[in-house]
PDB file of C-alpha atoms in Angstrom:
ATOM      1  CA  MET H   1     102.385 -55.752  72.100  1.00  0.00           C
ATOM      2  CA  ALA H   2      99.990 -57.624  74.378  1.00  0.00           C
ATOM      3  CA  ALA H   3     102.674 -57.960  77.069  1.00  0.00           C
ATOM      4  CA  PHE H   4     103.076 -54.173  77.131  1.00  0.00           C
ATOM      5  CA  GLY H   5      99.612 -52.922  76.185  1.00  0.00           C
ATOM      6  CA  ILE H   6      97.471 -54.907  78.620  1.00  0.00           C
ATOM      7  CA  PRO H   7      99.450 -54.006  81.792  1.00  0.00           C
ATOM      8  CA  ALA H   8     100.008 -50.431  80.595  1.00  0.00           C
ATOM      9  CA  ASN H   9      96.327 -49.697  79.971  1.00  0.00           C
ATOM     10  CA  THR H  10      95.315 -51.468  83.178  1.00  0.00           C
ATOM     11  CA  VAL H  11      97.788 -49.411  85.221  1.00  0.00           C
ATOM     12  CA  THR H  12      96.690 -46.231  83.430  1.00  0.00           C
ATOM     13  CA  THR H  13      93.047 -46.898  84.320  1.00  0.00           C
ATOM     14  CA  ALA H  14      93.968 -47.533  87.963  1.00  0.00           C
ATOM     15  CA  ILE H  15      96.060 -44.349  88.194  1.00  0.00           C
ATOM     16  CA  LEU H  16      93.388 -42.186  86.605  1.00  0.00           C
ATOM     17  CA  TYR H  17      90.694 -43.739  88.805  1.00  0.00           C
ATOM     18  CA  ARG H  18      92.562 -42.492  91.895  1.00  0.00           C
ATOM     19  CA  GLY H  19      92.057 -38.938  90.618  1.00  0.00           C
ATOM     20  CA  LYS H  20      95.414 -37.604  91.787  1.00  0.00           C
ATOM     21  CA  CYS H  21      96.804 -36.485  88.429  1.00  0.00           C
ATOM     22  CA  GLY H  22      95.658 -32.869  88.747  1.00  0.00           C
ATOM     23  CA  LEU H  23      93.173 -33.162  85.876  1.00  0.00           C
ATOM     24  CA  SER H  24      89.515 -32.170  85.818  1.00  0.00           C
ATOM     25  CA  SER H  25      86.875 -34.865  86.311  1.00  0.00           C
ATOM     26  CA  GLY H  26      85.738 -34.638  82.691  1.00  0.00           C
ATOM     27  CA  ILE H  27      89.230 -35.121  81.253  1.00  0.00           C
ATOM     28  CA  THR H  28      89.897 -37.948  83.707  1.00  0.00           C
ATOM     29  CA  HIS H  29      86.719 -39.751  82.635  1.00  0.00           C
ATOM     30  CA  TYR H  30      87.612 -39.410  78.948  1.00  0.00           C
ATOM     31  CA  MET H  31      91.137 -40.670  79.532  1.00  0.00           C
ATOM     32  CA  MET H  32      89.884 -43.614  81.607  1.00  0.00           C
ATOM     33  CA  ALA H  33      87.387 -44.545  78.879  1.00  0.00           C
ATOM     34  CA  MET H  34      90.119 -44.303  76.245  1.00  0.00           C
ATOM     35  CA  ALA H  35      92.410 -46.569  78.280  1.00  0.00           C
ATOM     36  CA  ILE H  36      89.625 -49.151  78.732  1.00  0.00           C
ATOM     37  CA  SER H  37      88.705 -49.061  75.036  1.00  0.00           C
ATOM     38  CA  ASP H  38      92.372 -49.483  74.081  1.00  0.00           C
ATOM     39  CA  LEU H  39      92.553 -52.442  76.451  1.00  0.00           C
ATOM     40  CA  LEU H  40      89.554 -54.023  74.698  1.00  0.00           C
ATOM     41  CA  VAL H  41      91.191 -53.459  71.303  1.00  0.00           C
ATOM     42  CA  ILE H  42      94.343 -55.238  72.463  1.00  0.00           C
ATOM     43  CA  ILE H  43      92.323 -58.127  73.909  1.00  0.00           C
ATOM     44  CA  PHE H  44      90.228 -58.676  70.775  1.00  0.00           C
ATOM     45  CA  GLN H  45      92.766 -57.717  68.106  1.00  0.00           C
ATOM     46  CA  VAL H  46      96.040 -58.957  69.581  1.00  0.00           C
ATOM     47  CA  LEU H  47      95.468 -61.418  72.410  1.00  0.00           C
ATOM     48  CA  LEU H  48      92.578 -63.359  70.862  1.00  0.00           C
ATOM     49  CA  GLN H  49      93.094 -62.912  67.120  1.00  0.00           C
ATOM     50  CA  GLY H  50      96.869 -62.600  66.890  1.00  0.00           C
ATOM     51  CA  ILE H  51      97.795 -65.166  69.551  1.00  0.00           C
ATOM     52  CA  TYR H  52      94.967 -67.446  70.664  1.00  0.00           C
ATOM     53  CA  ILE H  53      93.338 -68.073  67.271  1.00  0.00           C
ATOM     54  CA  TYR H  54      96.711 -68.320  65.524  1.00  0.00           C
ATOM     55  CA  TYR H  55      97.846 -71.144  67.820  1.00  0.00           C
ATOM     56  CA  SER H  56      94.344 -72.674  68.181  1.00  0.00           C
ATOM     57  CA  PRO H  57      92.935 -72.662  64.637  1.00  0.00           C
ATOM     58  CA  ASN H  58      89.955 -74.839  65.635  1.00  0.00           C
ATOM     59  CA  SER H  59      89.018 -72.992  68.812  1.00  0.00           C
ATOM     60  CA  PHE H  60      85.437 -72.120  69.693  1.00  0.00           C
ATOM     61  CA  LEU H  61      85.969 -68.555  68.451  1.00  0.00           C
ATOM     62  CA  ILE H  62      86.335 -69.922  64.914  1.00  0.00           C
ATOM     63  CA  ARG H  63      83.011 -71.735  64.962  1.00  0.00           C
ATOM     64  CA  SER H  64      80.582 -70.201  62.510  1.00  0.00           C
ATOM     65  CA  THR H  65      78.059 -69.542  65.264  1.00  0.00           C
ATOM     66  CA  VAL H  66      80.567 -67.515  67.305  1.00  0.00           C
ATOM     67  CA  CYS H  67      82.800 -65.991  64.617  1.00  0.00           C
ATOM     68  CA  PRO H  68      80.420 -63.187  63.471  1.00  0.00           C
ATOM     69  CA  ALA H  69      79.921 -62.021  67.063  1.00  0.00           C
ATOM     70  CA  TYR H  70      83.675 -62.036  67.618  1.00  0.00           C
ATOM     71  CA  VAL H  71      84.291 -60.004  64.441  1.00  0.00           C
ATOM     72  CA  TYR H  72      81.535 -57.628  65.541  1.00  0.00           C
ATOM     73  CA  LEU H  73      83.209 -57.038  68.917  1.00  0.00           C
ATOM     74  CA  ARG H  74      86.546 -56.403  67.199  1.00  0.00           C
ATOM     75  CA  ILE H  75      85.161 -53.684  64.930  1.00  0.00           C
ATOM     76  CA  VAL H  76      83.031 -52.126  67.686  1.00  0.00           C
ATOM     77  CA  SER H  77      86.018 -51.826  70.042  1.00  0.00           C
ATOM     78  CA  LEU H  78      88.055 -50.123  67.295  1.00  0.00           C
ATOM     79  CA  ASP H  79      85.262 -47.699  66.428  1.00  0.00           C
ATOM     80  CA  TYR H  80      84.635 -46.871  70.075  1.00  0.00           C
ATOM     81  CA  SER H  81      88.323 -46.166  70.664  1.00  0.00           C
ATOM     82  CA  VAL H  82      88.492 -43.795  67.669  1.00  0.00           C
ATOM     83  CA  TRP H  83      85.363 -41.835  68.545  1.00  0.00           C
ATOM     84  CA  LEU H  84      86.455 -41.419  72.151  1.00  0.00           C
ATOM     85  CA  THR H  85      89.512 -39.623  70.772  1.00  0.00           C
ATOM     86  CA  VAL H  86      87.198 -37.383  68.732  1.00  0.00           C
ATOM     87  CA  SER H  87      85.042 -36.720  71.810  1.00  0.00           C
ATOM     88  CA  PHE H  88      88.117 -35.844  73.857  1.00  0.00           C
ATOM     89  CA  THR H  89      89.299 -33.482  71.104  1.00  0.00           C
ATOM     90  CA  PHE H  90      85.908 -31.748  70.968  1.00  0.00           C
ATOM     91  CA  ASP H  91      85.850 -31.411  74.754  1.00  0.00           C
ATOM     92  CA  ARG H  92      89.247 -29.679  74.725  1.00  0.00           C
ATOM     93  CA  PHE H  93      88.169 -27.506  71.784  1.00  0.00           C
ATOM     94  CA  SER H  94      85.058 -26.416  73.707  1.00  0.00           C
ATOM     95  CA  SER H  95      87.078 -25.713  76.840  1.00  0.00           C
ATOM     96  CA  ILE H  96      89.683 -23.583  75.067  1.00  0.00           C
ATOM     97  CA  CYS H  97      87.743 -21.863  72.285  1.00  0.00           C
ATOM     98  CA  CYS H  98      84.124 -21.653  73.483  1.00  0.00           C
ATOM     99  CA  PRO H  99      83.841 -20.066  76.968  1.00  0.00           C
ATOM    100  CA  LYS H 100      80.030 -20.090  76.965  1.00  0.00           C
ATOM    101  CA  LEU H 101      79.793 -23.709  75.829  1.00  0.00           C
ATOM    102  CA  ARG H 102      82.489 -24.731  78.295  1.00  0.00           C
ATOM    103  CA  LEU H 103      80.282 -24.008  81.309  1.00  0.00           C
ATOM    104  CA  ARG H 104      77.555 -26.361  80.097  1.00  0.00           C
ATOM    105  CA  TYR H 105      79.481 -28.997  78.142  1.00  0.00           C
ATOM    106  CA  CYS H 106      82.845 -29.481  79.876  1.00  0.00           C
ATOM    107  CA  THR H 107      81.508 -31.241  82.978  1.00  0.00           C
ATOM    108  CA  ASP H 108      81.906 -34.728  84.363  1.00  0.00           C
ATOM    109  CA  LYS H 109      78.205 -35.514  83.820  1.00  0.00           C
ATOM    110  CA  THR H 110      78.418 -34.528  80.155  1.00  0.00           C
ATOM    111  CA  ALA H 111      81.600 -36.565  79.771  1.00  0.00           C
ATOM    112  CA  ASP H 112      79.856 -39.635  81.206  1.00  0.00           C
ATOM    113  CA  LEU H 113      76.867 -39.095  78.897  1.00  0.00           C
ATOM    114  CA  VAL H 114      79.108 -38.767  75.830  1.00  0.00           C
ATOM    115  CA  ILE H 115      81.129 -41.859  76.755  1.00  0.00           C
ATOM    116  CA  VAL H 116      77.994 -43.998  77.136  1.00  0.00           C
ATOM    117  CA  SER H 117      76.424 -42.538  73.965  1.00  0.00           C
ATOM    118  CA  MET H 118      79.539 -43.277  71.896  1.00  0.00           C
ATOM    119  CA  CYS H 119      79.479 -46.866  73.122  1.00  0.00           C
ATOM    120  CA  MET H 120      75.811 -47.307  72.169  1.00  0.00           C
ATOM    121  CA  LEU H 121      76.319 -45.746  68.715  1.00  0.00           C
ATOM    122  CA  SER H 122      79.325 -47.956  68.013  1.00  0.00           C
ATOM    123  CA  CYS H 123      77.277 -51.031  68.933  1.00  0.00           C
ATOM    124  CA  LEU H 124      74.323 -50.009  66.747  1.00  0.00           C
ATOM    125  CA  LYS H 125      76.321 -49.057  63.651  1.00  0.00           C
ATOM    126  CA  TYR H 126      77.816 -52.485  63.090  1.00  0.00           C
ATOM    127  CA  ILE H 127      74.824 -54.753  63.683  1.00  0.00           C
ATOM    128  CA  PRO H 128      74.858 -55.771  59.946  1.00  0.00           C
ATOM    129  CA  PHE H 129      78.115 -57.623  60.635  1.00  0.00           C
ATOM    130  CA  TYR H 130      76.015 -60.417  62.120  1.00  0.00           C
ATOM    131  CA  PHE H 131      74.449 -61.042  58.695  1.00  0.00           C
ATOM    132  CA  MET H 132      77.508 -60.510  56.506  1.00  0.00           C
ATOM    133  CA  TYR H 133      79.352 -63.802  56.954  1.00  0.00           C
ATOM    134  CA  GLU H 134      78.975 -67.431  55.955  1.00  0.00           C
ATOM    135  CA  SER H 135      80.858 -70.520  57.137  1.00  0.00           C
ATOM    136  CA  ARG H 136      84.244 -71.273  55.574  1.00  0.00           C
ATOM    137  CA  TYR H 137      84.528 -75.067  56.007  1.00  0.00           C
ATOM    138  CA  VAL H 138      82.988 -78.058  57.819  1.00  0.00           C
ATOM    139  CA  LEU H 139      84.999 -80.309  60.141  1.00  0.00           C
ATOM    140  CA  ASP H 140      83.393 -83.291  61.936  1.00  0.00           C
ATOM    141  CA  ASN H 141      79.951 -81.952  61.067  1.00  0.00           C
ATOM    142  CA  VAL H 142      80.789 -78.621  62.728  1.00  0.00           C
ATOM    143  CA  LYS H 143      80.934 -75.426  60.704  1.00  0.00           C
ATOM    144  CA  TYR H 144      84.094 -73.389  61.224  1.00  0.00           C
ATOM    145  CA  GLY H 145      85.280 -69.975  60.111  1.00  0.00           C
ATOM    146  CA  CYS H 146      83.419 -67.045  58.677  1.00  0.00           C
ATOM    147  CA  ARG H 147      84.046 -65.238  55.421  1.00  0.00           C
ATOM    148  CA  PRO H 148      82.140 -62.411  53.736  1.00  0.00           C
ATOM    149  CA  LYS H 149      79.354 -63.540  51.470  1.00  0.00           C
ATOM    150  CA  THR H 150      79.817 -63.031  47.733  1.00  0.00           C
ATOM    151  CA  ALA H 151      77.182 -60.297  47.839  1.00  0.00           C
ATOM    152  CA  TYR H 152      79.504 -58.278  50.088  1.00  0.00           C
ATOM    153  CA  PHE H 153      81.745 -57.560  47.094  1.00  0.00           C
ATOM    154  CA  THR H 154      78.993 -57.086  44.492  1.00  0.00           C
ATOM    155  CA  SER H 155      75.854 -55.753  46.193  1.00  0.00           C
ATOM    156  CA  ILE H 156      75.647 -51.959  46.240  1.00  0.00           C
ATOM    157  CA  TRP H 157      74.228 -52.093  49.770  1.00  0.00           C
ATOM    158  CA  TRP H 158      77.157 -54.047  51.178  1.00  0.00           C
ATOM    159  CA  VAL H 159      79.635 -51.870  49.290  1.00  0.00           C
ATOM    160  CA  ALA H 160      77.937 -48.803  50.776  1.00  0.00           C
ATOM    161  CA  PHE H 161      78.099 -50.412  54.221  1.00  0.00           C
ATOM    162  CA  SER H 162      81.828 -51.131  53.861  1.00  0.00           C
ATOM    163  CA  TRP H 163      82.435 -47.517  52.867  1.00  0.00           C
ATOM    164  CA  MET H 164      80.373 -46.371  55.841  1.00  0.00           C
ATOM    165  CA  CYS H 165      82.524 -48.514  58.130  1.00  0.00           C
ATOM    166  CA  ASN H 166      85.762 -47.029  56.830  1.00  0.00           C
ATOM    167  CA  ILE H 167      84.417 -43.478  56.895  1.00  0.00           C
ATOM    168  CA  SER H 168      83.265 -43.981  60.474  1.00  0.00           C
ATOM    169  CA  LEU H 169      86.552 -45.583  61.525  1.00  0.00           C
ATOM    170  CA  SER H 170      89.073 -43.247  59.930  1.00  0.00           C
ATOM    171  CA  LEU H 171      88.086 -40.632  57.361  1.00  0.00           C
ATOM    172  CA  LEU H 172      85.417 -38.741  59.307  1.00  0.00           C
ATOM    173  CA  PRO H 173      87.243 -38.904  62.681  1.00  0.00           C
ATOM    174  CA  PHE H 174      90.470 -37.684  61.025  1.00  0.00           C
ATOM    175  CA  ALA H 175      88.672 -34.799  59.346  1.00  0.00           C
ATOM    176  CA  LEU H 176      86.996 -33.775  62.609  1.00  0.00           C
ATOM    177  CA  ILE H 177      90.208 -34.021  64.634  1.00  0.00           C
ATOM    178  CA  ILE H 178      92.199 -31.967  62.123  1.00  0.00           C
ATOM    179  CA  PHE H 179      89.405 -29.392  61.826  1.00  0.00           C
ATOM    180  CA  LEU H 180      88.963 -29.000  65.600  1.00  0.00           C
ATOM    181  CA  ASN H 181      92.705 -28.873  66.232  1.00  0.00           C
ATOM    182  CA  GLY H 182      93.082 -26.236  63.519  1.00  0.00           C
ATOM    183  CA  LEU H 183      90.444 -24.047  65.143  1.00  0.00           C
ATOM    184  CA  THR H 184      92.051 -24.595  68.544  1.00  0.00           C
ATOM    185  CA  VAL H 185      95.494 -23.567  67.284  1.00  0.00           C
ATOM    186  CA  ARG H 186      94.096 -20.439  65.644  1.00  0.00           C
ATOM    187  CA  ASN H 187      92.298 -19.452  68.829  1.00  0.00           C
ATOM    188  CA  ILE H 188      95.369 -20.049  70.989  1.00  0.00           C
ATOM    189  CA  ILE H 189      97.647 -18.025  68.727  1.00  0.00           C
ATOM    190  CA  ALA H 190      95.199 -15.125  68.659  1.00  0.00           C
ATOM    191  CA  SER H 191      94.590 -15.131  72.419  1.00  0.00           C
ATOM    192  CA  SER H 192      98.310 -15.484  73.191  1.00  0.00           C
ATOM    193  CA  ARG H 193      99.116 -12.414  71.115  1.00  0.00           C
ATOM    194  CA  VAL H 194      96.483 -10.391  72.943  1.00  0.00           C
ATOM    195  CA  ARG H 195      97.684 -11.543  76.379  1.00  0.00           C
ATOM    196  CA  ARG H 196     101.318 -10.749  75.522  1.00  0.00           C
ATOM    197  CA  ARG H 197     100.348  -7.244  74.458  1.00  0.00           C
ATOM    198  CA  LEU H 198      98.425  -6.684  77.681  1.00  0.00           C
ATOM    199  CA  LYS H 199     100.939  -8.222  80.090  1.00  0.00           C
ATOM    200  CA  GLY H 200     104.170  -7.448  78.254  1.00  0.00           C
ATOM    201  CA  GLN H 201     106.695  -9.674  76.577  1.00  0.00           C
ATOM    202  CA  GLU H 202     108.657 -10.736  79.684  1.00  0.00           C
ATOM    203  CA  CYS H 203     105.813 -11.342  82.144  1.00  0.00           C
ATOM    204  CA  LYS H 204     105.035 -14.947  82.955  1.00  0.00           C
ATOM    205  CA  ASP H 205     101.419 -15.920  82.386  1.00  0.00           C
ATOM    206  CA  SER H 206     100.098 -18.899  84.331  1.00  0.00           C
ATOM    207  CA  GLU H 207      97.008 -19.081  82.115  1.00  0.00           C
ATOM    208  CA  THR H 208      99.161 -19.419  79.017  1.00  0.00           C
ATOM    209  CA  ASP H 209     101.254 -22.117  80.709  1.00  0.00           C
ATOM    210  CA  ASN H 210      98.120 -24.092  81.638  1.00  0.00           C
ATOM    211  CA  ARG H 211      96.844 -23.833  78.079  1.00  0.00           C
ATOM    212  CA  ARG H 212     100.196 -24.945  76.738  1.00  0.00           C
ATOM    213  CA  ARG H 213     100.125 -28.109  78.859  1.00  0.00           C
ATOM    214  CA  SER H 214      96.562 -28.813  77.799  1.00  0.00           C
ATOM    215  CA  ILE H 215      97.456 -28.346  74.145  1.00  0.00           C
ATOM    216  CA  ILE H 216     100.483 -30.640  74.404  1.00  0.00           C
ATOM    217  CA  LEU H 217      98.251 -33.403  75.788  1.00  0.00           C
ATOM    218  CA  LEU H 218      95.560 -32.792  73.166  1.00  0.00           C
ATOM    219  CA  PHE H 219      97.887 -32.693  70.159  1.00  0.00           C
ATOM    220  CA  THR H 220      99.974 -35.697  71.180  1.00  0.00           C
ATOM    221  CA  VAL H 221      96.886 -37.883  71.709  1.00  0.00           C
ATOM    222  CA  SER H 222      95.043 -36.845  68.543  1.00  0.00           C
ATOM    223  CA  GLY H 223      98.166 -36.467  66.388  1.00  0.00           C
ATOM    224  CA  THR H 224      99.483 -39.917  67.268  1.00  0.00           C
ATOM    225  CA  SER H 225      96.085 -41.440  66.514  1.00  0.00           C
ATOM    226  CA  ILE H 226      96.003 -39.813  63.078  1.00  0.00           C
ATOM    227  CA  LEU H 227      99.540 -40.904  62.171  1.00  0.00           C
ATOM    228  CA  LEU H 228      99.011 -44.524  63.168  1.00  0.00           C
ATOM    229  CA  TRP H 229      95.628 -44.849  61.439  1.00  0.00           C
ATOM    230  CA  THR H 230      96.590 -43.182  58.152  1.00  0.00           C
ATOM    231  CA  THR H 231      98.166 -46.255  56.521  1.00  0.00           C
ATOM    232  CA  GLY H 232      95.113 -48.431  57.134  1.00  0.00           C
ATOM    233  CA  ALA H 233      92.730 -45.781  55.796  1.00  0.00           C
ATOM    234  CA  VAL H 234      94.781 -45.117  52.656  1.00  0.00           C
ATOM    235  CA  THR H 235      95.124 -48.854  51.983  1.00  0.00           C
ATOM    236  CA  PHE H 236      91.361 -49.358  52.165  1.00  0.00           C
ATOM    237  CA  ILE H 237      90.645 -46.443  49.829  1.00  0.00           C
ATOM    238  CA  CYS H 238      93.254 -47.546  47.274  1.00  0.00           C
ATOM    239  CA  THR H 239      92.071 -51.159  47.195  1.00  0.00           C
ATOM    240  CA  ARG H 240      88.435 -50.092  46.924  1.00  0.00           C
ATOM    241  CA  ILE H 241      88.975 -47.545  44.150  1.00  0.00           C
ATOM    242  CA  THR H 242      91.094 -49.939  42.082  1.00  0.00           C
ATOM    243  CA  ILE H 243      88.827 -52.938  42.884  1.00  0.00           C
ATOM    244  CA  ASN H 244      91.979 -54.733  44.002  1.00  0.00           C
ATOM    245  CA  PHE H 245      90.933 -56.486  47.173  1.00  0.00           C
ATOM    246  CA  VAL H 246      93.535 -57.931  49.488  1.00  0.00           C
ATOM    247  CA  GLY H 247      93.998 -61.615  48.656  1.00  0.00           C
ATOM    248  CA  ASN H 248      95.969 -64.554  49.988  1.00  0.00           C
ATOM    249  CA  ASP H 249      99.251 -63.592  48.292  1.00  0.00           C
ATOM    250  CA  LEU H 250     101.399 -62.474  51.226  1.00  0.00           C
ATOM    251  CA  THR H 251     103.970 -60.858  48.912  1.00  0.00           C
ATOM    252  CA  SER H 252     101.533 -58.584  47.079  1.00  0.00           C
ATOM    253  CA  PRO H 253     101.931 -54.827  47.788  1.00  0.00           C
ATOM    254  CA  SER H 254      98.260 -54.489  48.761  1.00  0.00           C
ATOM    255  CA  ASN H 255      98.542 -57.289  51.318  1.00  0.00           C
ATOM    256  CA  ILE H 256     101.774 -55.912  52.762  1.00  0.00           C
ATOM    257  CA  ALA H 257     100.289 -52.419  53.027  1.00  0.00           C
ATOM    258  CA  ASN H 258      97.149 -53.837  54.647  1.00  0.00           C
ATOM    259  CA  GLU H 259      99.147 -55.807  57.221  1.00  0.00           C
ATOM    260  CA  VAL H 260     101.288 -52.769  58.039  1.00  0.00           C
ATOM    261  CA  GLY H 261      98.122 -50.690  58.466  1.00  0.00           C
ATOM    262  CA  VAL H 262      96.603 -53.289  60.812  1.00  0.00           C
ATOM    263  CA  LEU H 263      99.846 -53.407  62.811  1.00  0.00           C
ATOM    264  CA  LEU H 264      99.943 -49.616  63.243  1.00  0.00           C
ATOM    265  CA  ILE H 265      96.274 -49.549  64.260  1.00  0.00           C
ATOM    266  CA  ARG H 266      97.031 -52.057  66.991  1.00  0.00           C
ATOM    267  CA  VAL H 267     100.091 -50.078  68.078  1.00  0.00           C
ATOM    268  CA  SER H 268      97.844 -47.016  68.525  1.00  0.00           C
ATOM    269  CA  SER H 269      96.185 -48.822  71.427  1.00  0.00           C
ATOM    270  CA  CYS H 270      99.489 -48.877  73.334  1.00  0.00           C
ATOM    271  CA  THR H 271     100.591 -45.262  72.903  1.00  0.00           C
ATOM    272  CA  ASN H 272      98.350 -43.225  75.210  1.00  0.00           C
ATOM    273  CA  THR H 273     100.036 -44.523  78.368  1.00  0.00           C
ATOM    274  CA  CYS H 274     103.418 -43.382  77.030  1.00  0.00           C
ATOM    275  CA  ILE H 275     101.897 -40.025  76.056  1.00  0.00           C
ATOM    276  CA  TYR H 276     100.484 -39.451  79.543  1.00  0.00           C
ATOM    277  CA  ALA H 277     103.818 -40.420  81.103  1.00  0.00           C
ATOM    278  CA  MET H 278     105.712 -37.975  78.871  1.00  0.00           C
ATOM    279  CA  THR H 279     103.345 -35.009  79.156  1.00  0.00           C
ATOM    280  CA  GLN H 280     101.824 -35.236  82.662  1.00  0.00           C
ATOM    281  CA  ARG H 281     104.167 -34.757  85.624  1.00  0.00           C
ATOM    282  CA  LYS H 282     101.680 -35.942  88.257  1.00  0.00           C
ATOM    283  CA  PHE H 283     100.886 -39.033  86.206  1.00  0.00           C
ATOM    284  CA  ARG H 284     104.600 -39.882  86.229  1.00  0.00           C
ATOM    285  CA  GLN H 285     104.676 -39.394  89.991  1.00  0.00           C
ATOM    286  CA  GLU H 286     101.706 -41.706  90.517  1.00  0.00           C
ATOM    287  CA  LEU H 287     103.266 -44.273  88.200  1.00  0.00           C
ATOM    288  CA  MET H 288     106.561 -44.193  90.101  1.00  0.00           C
ATOM    289  CA  ASN H 289     104.725 -44.449  93.427  1.00  0.00           C
ATOM    290  CA  GLY H 290     102.897 -47.503  92.134  1.00  0.00           C
ATOM    291  CA  ILE H 291     106.125 -49.130  90.953  1.00  0.00           C
ATOM    292  CA  LYS H 292     107.787 -48.456  94.316  1.00  0.00           C
ATOM    293  CA  SER H 293     104.798 -49.910  96.181  1.00  0.00           C
ATOM    294  CA  LEU H 294     104.918 -53.022  93.981  1.00  0.00           C
ATOM    295  CA  ILE H 295     108.642 -53.444  94.617  1.00  0.00           C
ATOM    296  CA  ARG H 296     108.122 -53.084  98.380  1.00  0.00           C
ATOM    297  CA  PHE H 297     105.252 -55.595  98.210  1.00  0.00           C
ATOM    298  CA  ILE H 298     107.526 -58.115  96.496  1.00  0.00           C
ATOM    299  CA  ILE H 299     110.647 -57.489  98.591  1.00  0.00           C
ATOM    300  CA  LYS H 300     108.946 -57.529 102.005  1.00  0.00           C
ATOM    301  CA  PRO H 301     108.029 -61.248 101.985  1.00  0.00           C
ATOM    302  CA  LEU H 302     111.509 -62.079 100.670  1.00  0.00           C
ATOM    303  CA  LYS H 303     113.130 -60.186 103.533  1.00  0.00           C
ATOM    304  CA  GLY H 304     110.868 -61.953 106.026  1.00  0.00           C
ATOM    305  CA  ALA H 305     111.755 -65.349 104.608  1.00  0.00           C
ATOM    306  CA  SER H 306     115.459 -64.470 104.659  1.00  0.00           C
ATOM    307  CA  SER H 307     115.338 -63.349 108.315  1.00  0.00           C
ATOM    308  CA  ARG H 308     113.482 -66.512 109.348  1.00  0.00           C
ATOM    309  CA  SER H 309     116.047 -68.697 107.594  1.00  0.00           C
ATOM    310  CA  ARG H 310     118.880 -66.898 109.389  1.00  0.00           C
ATOM    311  CA  ALA H 311     117.158 -67.325 112.767  1.00  0.00           C
ATOM    312  CA  ARG H 312     116.997 -71.063 112.175  1.00  0.00           C
TER     313      ARG H 312
END
């Protein structure tokens, strides 16, 4: 996952930064921010937690003074990635369904403001994570690990905070995405019927084609996010309602469901590059041009070395 996700999101950011994909500045900024946030998720969730900490159980990231900050960055990167998808969905909803709002909201300056604001809100929401953990064990007079304090499972304030985290990460974003996409679909169906009546059944409509491409991009991005996050959200709700927290038994259904949910959440950070490649023709062209340039960059020195060896 790291071997694919890190290069894919890096290449996606570079391609979008060139601005040659035929997309508006606002959409390009949202997609760049989403690629960067997905890259951060892969770094914190996969590269550091799934690989580095697994093979270095006594690394500096496990020290009790560093562990809370590391957990904080993991949850903030996830939250930021999710809410960027919501922001992108609302931007497309405004562009398609709200002509008056589109002139003021769907601009590159507004996109930049929303991207920065989402980052600040994600950082502020999870500040209590710094105070939620205690050390797990002591080794050579150094405290290692961090685990939730007992009050996290019994105090009404910590229980409310945990529910707030899950609502912010999955339930509320899912509800907003489904609601906005539903309104967008209704508006598109209604407007398409009107345009067909005015232009006739067999006339080609460039405006309808442009909307169709925009909708394909919107629905694939938001729909994939919802599908991959559903398992994790349902697992949290079920374990919370039944007071059956995930334990150390790796064979228990709750633990298996939780691990599958975490896996799918991490996979969601690798999908947008594939979505852009499948739905955007100019993105595919830029990607192929980049691959060809890389191949030429690698082959050219080899050809030079081969010609010099022959001359000798």
